[in-house]
Short mmCIF file of C-alpha atoms and ligand atoms in Angstrom, two decimals:
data_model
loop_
_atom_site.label_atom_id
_atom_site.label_comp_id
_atom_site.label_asym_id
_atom_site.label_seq_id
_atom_site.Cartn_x
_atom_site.Cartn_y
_atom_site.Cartn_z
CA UNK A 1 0.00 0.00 0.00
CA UNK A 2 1.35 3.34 -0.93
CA UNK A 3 0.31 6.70 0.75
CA UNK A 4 0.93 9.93 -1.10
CA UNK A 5 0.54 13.42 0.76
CA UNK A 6 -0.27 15.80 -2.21
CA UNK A 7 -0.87 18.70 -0.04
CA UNK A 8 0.06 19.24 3.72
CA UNK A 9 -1.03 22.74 4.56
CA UNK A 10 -3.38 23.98 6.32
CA UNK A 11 -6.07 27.37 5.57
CA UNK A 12 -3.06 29.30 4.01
CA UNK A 13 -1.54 27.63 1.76
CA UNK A 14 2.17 28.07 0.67
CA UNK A 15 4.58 26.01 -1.78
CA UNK A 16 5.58 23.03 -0.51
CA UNK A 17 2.55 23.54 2.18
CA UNK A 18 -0.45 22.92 -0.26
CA UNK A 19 -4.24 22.23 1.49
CA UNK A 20 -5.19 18.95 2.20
CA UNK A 21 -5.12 16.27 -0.07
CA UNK A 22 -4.06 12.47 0.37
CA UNK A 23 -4.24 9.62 -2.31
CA UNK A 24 -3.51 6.10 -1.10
CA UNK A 25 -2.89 3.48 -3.23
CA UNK A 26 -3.51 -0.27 -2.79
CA UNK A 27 -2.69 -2.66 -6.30
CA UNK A 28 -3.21 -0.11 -8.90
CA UNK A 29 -6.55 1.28 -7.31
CA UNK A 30 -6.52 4.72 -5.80
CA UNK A 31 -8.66 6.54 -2.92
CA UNK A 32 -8.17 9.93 -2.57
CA UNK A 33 -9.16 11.95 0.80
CA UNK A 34 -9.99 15.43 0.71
CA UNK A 35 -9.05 17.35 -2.34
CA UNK A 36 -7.65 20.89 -1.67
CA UNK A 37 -5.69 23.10 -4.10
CA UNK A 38 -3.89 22.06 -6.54
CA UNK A 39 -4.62 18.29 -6.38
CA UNK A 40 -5.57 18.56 -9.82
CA UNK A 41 -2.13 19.47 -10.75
CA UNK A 42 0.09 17.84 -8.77
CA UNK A 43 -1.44 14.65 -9.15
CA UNK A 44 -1.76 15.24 -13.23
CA UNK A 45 1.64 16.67 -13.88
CA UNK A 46 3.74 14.18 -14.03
CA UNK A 47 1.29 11.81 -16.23
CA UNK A 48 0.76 14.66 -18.96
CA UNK A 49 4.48 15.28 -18.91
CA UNK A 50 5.03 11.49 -19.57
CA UNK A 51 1.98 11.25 -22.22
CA UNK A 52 3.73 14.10 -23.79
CA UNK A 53 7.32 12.58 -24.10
CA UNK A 54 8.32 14.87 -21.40
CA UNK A 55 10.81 14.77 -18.26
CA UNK A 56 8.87 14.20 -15.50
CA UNK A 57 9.66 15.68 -12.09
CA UNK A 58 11.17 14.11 -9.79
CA UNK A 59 9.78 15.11 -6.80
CA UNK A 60 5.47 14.97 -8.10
CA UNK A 61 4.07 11.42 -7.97
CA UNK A 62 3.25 9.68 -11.50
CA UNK A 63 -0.60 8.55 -10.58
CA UNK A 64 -2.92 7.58 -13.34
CA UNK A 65 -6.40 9.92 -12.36
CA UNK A 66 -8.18 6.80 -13.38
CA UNK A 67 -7.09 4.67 -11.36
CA UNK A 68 -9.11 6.71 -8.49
CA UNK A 69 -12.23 4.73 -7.41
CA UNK A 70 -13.23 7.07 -5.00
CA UNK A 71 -13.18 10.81 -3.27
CA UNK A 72 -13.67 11.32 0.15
CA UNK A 73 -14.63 15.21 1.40
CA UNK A 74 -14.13 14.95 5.09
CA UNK A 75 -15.84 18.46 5.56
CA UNK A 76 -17.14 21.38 3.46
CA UNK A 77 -14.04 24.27 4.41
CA UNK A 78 -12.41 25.55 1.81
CA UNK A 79 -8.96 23.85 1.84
CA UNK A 80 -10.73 20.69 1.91
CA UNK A 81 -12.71 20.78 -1.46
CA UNK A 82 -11.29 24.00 -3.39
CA UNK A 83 -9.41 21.52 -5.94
CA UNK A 84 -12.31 19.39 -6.44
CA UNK A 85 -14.15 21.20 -8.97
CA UNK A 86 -10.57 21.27 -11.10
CA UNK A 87 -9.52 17.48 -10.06
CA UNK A 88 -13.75 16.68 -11.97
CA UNK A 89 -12.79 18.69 -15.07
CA UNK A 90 -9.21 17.24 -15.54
CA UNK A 91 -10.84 13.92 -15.56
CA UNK A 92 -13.40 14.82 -18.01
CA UNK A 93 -11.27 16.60 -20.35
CA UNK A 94 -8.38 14.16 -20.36
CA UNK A 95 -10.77 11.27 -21.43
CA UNK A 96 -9.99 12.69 -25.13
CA UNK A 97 -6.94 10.73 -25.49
CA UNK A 98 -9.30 7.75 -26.02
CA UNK A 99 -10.62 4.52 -24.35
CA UNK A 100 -7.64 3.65 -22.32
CA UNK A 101 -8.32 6.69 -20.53
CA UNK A 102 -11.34 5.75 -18.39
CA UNK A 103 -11.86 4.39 -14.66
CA UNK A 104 -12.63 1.00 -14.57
CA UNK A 105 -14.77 -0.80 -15.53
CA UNK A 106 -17.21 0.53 -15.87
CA UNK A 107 -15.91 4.64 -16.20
CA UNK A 108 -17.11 5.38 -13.09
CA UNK A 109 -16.52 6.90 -10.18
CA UNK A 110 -17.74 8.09 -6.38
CA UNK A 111 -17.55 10.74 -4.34
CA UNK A 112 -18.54 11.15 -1.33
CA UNK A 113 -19.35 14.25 0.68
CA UNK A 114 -20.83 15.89 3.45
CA UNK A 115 -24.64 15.94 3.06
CA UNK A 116 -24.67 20.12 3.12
CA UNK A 117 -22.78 19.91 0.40
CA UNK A 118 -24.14 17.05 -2.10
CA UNK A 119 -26.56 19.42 -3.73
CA UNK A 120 -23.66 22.39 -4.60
CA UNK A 121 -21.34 20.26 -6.77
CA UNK A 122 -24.33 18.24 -8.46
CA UNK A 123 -24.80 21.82 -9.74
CA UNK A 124 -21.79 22.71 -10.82
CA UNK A 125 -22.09 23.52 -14.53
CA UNK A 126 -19.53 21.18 -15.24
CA UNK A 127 -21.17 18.37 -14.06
CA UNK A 128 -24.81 19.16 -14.06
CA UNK A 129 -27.33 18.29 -16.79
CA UNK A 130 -26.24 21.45 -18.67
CA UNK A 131 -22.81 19.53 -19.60
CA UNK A 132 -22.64 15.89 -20.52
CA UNK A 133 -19.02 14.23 -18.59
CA UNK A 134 -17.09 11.78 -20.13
CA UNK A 135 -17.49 9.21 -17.08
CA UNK A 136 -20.56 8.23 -14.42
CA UNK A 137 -20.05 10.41 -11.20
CA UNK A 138 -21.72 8.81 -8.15
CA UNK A 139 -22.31 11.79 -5.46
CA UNK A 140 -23.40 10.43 -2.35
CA UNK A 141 -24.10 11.73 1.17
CA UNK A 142 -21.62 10.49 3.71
CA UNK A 143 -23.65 9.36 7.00
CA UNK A 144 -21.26 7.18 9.98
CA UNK A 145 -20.16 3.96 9.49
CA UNK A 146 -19.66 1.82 6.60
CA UNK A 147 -19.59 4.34 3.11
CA UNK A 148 -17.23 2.30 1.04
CA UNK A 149 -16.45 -1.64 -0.19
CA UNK A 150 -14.74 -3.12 -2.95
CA UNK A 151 -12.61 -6.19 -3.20
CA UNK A 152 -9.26 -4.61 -1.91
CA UNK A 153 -10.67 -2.05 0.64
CA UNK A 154 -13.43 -0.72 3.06
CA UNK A 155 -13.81 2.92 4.24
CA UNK A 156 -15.84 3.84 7.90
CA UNK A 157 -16.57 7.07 8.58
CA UNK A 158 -16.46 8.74 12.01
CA UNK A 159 -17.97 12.08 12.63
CA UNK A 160 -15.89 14.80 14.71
CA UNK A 161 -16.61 17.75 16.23
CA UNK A 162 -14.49 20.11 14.03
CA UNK A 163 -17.77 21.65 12.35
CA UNK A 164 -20.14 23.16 14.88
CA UNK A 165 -23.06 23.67 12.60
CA UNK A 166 -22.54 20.80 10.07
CA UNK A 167 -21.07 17.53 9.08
CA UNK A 168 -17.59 16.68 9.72
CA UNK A 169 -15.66 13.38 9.77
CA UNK A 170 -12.56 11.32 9.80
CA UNK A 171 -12.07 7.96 7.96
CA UNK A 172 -10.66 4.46 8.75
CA UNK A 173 -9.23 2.93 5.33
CA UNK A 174 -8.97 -0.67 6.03
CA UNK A 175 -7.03 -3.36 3.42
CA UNK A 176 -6.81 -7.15 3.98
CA UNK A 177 -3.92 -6.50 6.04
CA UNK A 178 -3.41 -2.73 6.82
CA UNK A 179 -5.40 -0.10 8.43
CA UNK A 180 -5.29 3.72 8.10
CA UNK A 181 -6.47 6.20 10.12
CA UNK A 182 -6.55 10.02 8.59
CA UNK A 183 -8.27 12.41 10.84
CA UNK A 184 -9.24 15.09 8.65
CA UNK A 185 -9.91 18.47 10.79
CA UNK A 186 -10.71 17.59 14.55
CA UNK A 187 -12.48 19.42 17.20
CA UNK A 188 -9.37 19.30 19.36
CA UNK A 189 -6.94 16.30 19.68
CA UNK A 190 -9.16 14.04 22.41
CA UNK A 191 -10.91 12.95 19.26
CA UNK A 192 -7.73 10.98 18.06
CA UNK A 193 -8.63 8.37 20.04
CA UNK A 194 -11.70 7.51 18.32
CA UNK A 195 -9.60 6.94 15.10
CA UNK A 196 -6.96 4.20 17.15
CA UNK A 197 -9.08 2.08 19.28
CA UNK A 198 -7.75 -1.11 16.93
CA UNK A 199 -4.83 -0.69 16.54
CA UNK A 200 -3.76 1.13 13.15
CA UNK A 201 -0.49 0.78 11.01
CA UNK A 202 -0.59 4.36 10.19
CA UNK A 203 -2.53 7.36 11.28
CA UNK A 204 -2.21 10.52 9.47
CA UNK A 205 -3.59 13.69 11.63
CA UNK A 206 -3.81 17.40 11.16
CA UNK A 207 -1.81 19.46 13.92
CA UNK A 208 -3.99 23.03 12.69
CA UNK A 209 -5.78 23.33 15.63
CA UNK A 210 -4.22 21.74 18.69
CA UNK A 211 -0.72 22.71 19.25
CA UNK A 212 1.99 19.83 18.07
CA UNK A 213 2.70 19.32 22.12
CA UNK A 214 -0.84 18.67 22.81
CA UNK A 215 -0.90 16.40 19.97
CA UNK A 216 2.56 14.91 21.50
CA UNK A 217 0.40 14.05 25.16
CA UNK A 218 -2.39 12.35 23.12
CA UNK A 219 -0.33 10.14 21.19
CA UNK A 220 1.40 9.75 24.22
CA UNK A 221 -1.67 8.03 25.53
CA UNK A 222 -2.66 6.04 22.59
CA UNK A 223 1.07 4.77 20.92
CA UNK A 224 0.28 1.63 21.79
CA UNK A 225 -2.05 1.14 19.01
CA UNK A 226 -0.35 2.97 16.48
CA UNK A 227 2.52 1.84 14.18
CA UNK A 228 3.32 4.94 12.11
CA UNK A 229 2.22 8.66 12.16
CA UNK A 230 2.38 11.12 9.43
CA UNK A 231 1.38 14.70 10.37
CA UNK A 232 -0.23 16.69 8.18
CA UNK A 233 -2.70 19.76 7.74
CA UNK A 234 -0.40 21.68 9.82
CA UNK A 235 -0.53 25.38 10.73
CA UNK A 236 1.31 28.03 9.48
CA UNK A 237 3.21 29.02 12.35
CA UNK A 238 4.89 25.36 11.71
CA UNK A 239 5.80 25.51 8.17
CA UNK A 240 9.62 25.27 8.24
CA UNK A 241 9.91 23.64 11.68
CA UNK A 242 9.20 20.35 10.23
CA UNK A 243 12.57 18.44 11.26
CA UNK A 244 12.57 20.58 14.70
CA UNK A 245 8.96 18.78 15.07
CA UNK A 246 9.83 15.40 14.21
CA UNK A 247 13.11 15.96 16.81
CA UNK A 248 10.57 16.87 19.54
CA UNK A 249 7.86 14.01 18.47
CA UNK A 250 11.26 11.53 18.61
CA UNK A 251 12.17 12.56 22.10
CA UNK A 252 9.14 11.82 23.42
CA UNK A 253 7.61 9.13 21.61
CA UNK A 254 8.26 5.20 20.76
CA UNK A 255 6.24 5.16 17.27
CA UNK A 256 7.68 6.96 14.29
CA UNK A 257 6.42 10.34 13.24
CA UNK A 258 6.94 12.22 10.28
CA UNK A 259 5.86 15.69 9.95
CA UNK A 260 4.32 15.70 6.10
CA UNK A 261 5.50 18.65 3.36
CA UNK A 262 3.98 18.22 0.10
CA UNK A 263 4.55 14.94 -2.21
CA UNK A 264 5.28 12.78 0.71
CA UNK A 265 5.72 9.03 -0.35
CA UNK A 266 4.92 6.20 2.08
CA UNK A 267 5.07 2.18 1.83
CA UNK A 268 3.46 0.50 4.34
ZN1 ZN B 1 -8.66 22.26 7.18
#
């Protein structure tokens, strides 16, 4: 299984600190949570580069868009969804090169959102009734629990407390024999422990609004059940500090963290 941060910002974005964005990868099917700016681009480049007879760069991941089976929107802010509008189109206009370039099987795909949502992007003029796509999008309401199950994975959905007035969650990616945790925005880092009571070989979780030694005390509490952390999402005031961060998380902890900045590459 292969875990790509695309972007690993939080509300202000900066290069090498894009908004949220995370694609993992299990035998040549994708699953792609939250999809803030550009994920569109940096998860495109290096395949039009190479379709072009281009270098590609070595740094951006080479990911076939089709090979995404699913989209999952943990919550409706901004630097959650603002490259998901973008990621819809690239798929639809790319589908020119021909037949190869369709999800399979069946040239579908599903994304799932946040009920308040559902009804904005089956608007969009890009992919409302006013404008044929190329492919079958599925939009569907997220609710807790069970959303997602194919052969290779299933997907629960836990709600958090990070939106007051609305729907916000977190997702458990499970595989025959791995399980991911990524948190998506929490209401404050006690809700970490929701995502880790099996134990999970990796947990990817924002540090935007709890401070990275508050985070430290929770995972603190919960190592035990965790193999690997990535942290992600993070704050501003953090951009830069990364290796000071994963010095402190060291120090203190027994599981191995790594604080994210943009096209992280994991193999778990
Ligand atoms: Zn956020």
């Amino acid at each position: 299984m292969k875990v790509y941060i695309l972007g690993s910002g939080a509300g202000i974005p900066i290069i090498g600190h894009f908004n949220e964005s995370v694609l993992v990868e299990e035998k040549g099917c994708s699953y792609l949570f939250d999809a803030g700016e550009p994920c569109a681009a940096t998860l495109h480049t290096n395949a039009l580069l190479k379709f072009y007879g281009l270098k590609t760069i070595k740094n951006l991941p080479l990911i076939n868009i089709y090979s995404i089976k699913c989209i999952f929107i943990s919550h409706s802010d901004v630097d959650h969804i603002s490259g998901l509008p973008m990621l819809l189109q690239v798929m639809h206009l790319w589908q020119k090169r021909g037949d190869s370039f369709r999800f399979q099987p069946d040239n579908s795909i599903r994304l799932y959102l946040p009920p308040e949502i559902v009804d904005i992007f089956r608007n969009l003029p890009h992919i409302s009734k006013r404008f044929t796509l190329r492919y079958n999008l599925h939009i569907n309401p997220i609710k807790e629990g069970c959303i997602y199950s194919d052969d290779l994975v299933k997907v629960l959905a836990i709600r958090n407390s990070h939106v007051k007035d609305g729907n916000s969650f977190s997702f458990i990616l499970m595989s025959r024999d791995k399980r991911i945790a990524y948190s998506g925005d929490l209401g404050n880092e006690s809700e970490i422990a929701h995502l880790v009571n099996e134990y999970v070989d990796l947990l990817i979780v924002e540090c935007a609004h709890f401070s990275p030694e508050r985070l430290c005390e929770a995972l603190k509490r919960l190592e035990r059940n965790i193999g690997m952390v990535i942290v992600t999402h993070i704050h501003e005031s953090l951009y830069g500090r990364e290796k000071d961060l994963e010095r402190m998380f060291s120090e203190r902890l027994n599981c191995k963290v790594i604080v994210a900045k943009d096209c992280l590459k994991l193999e778990l």
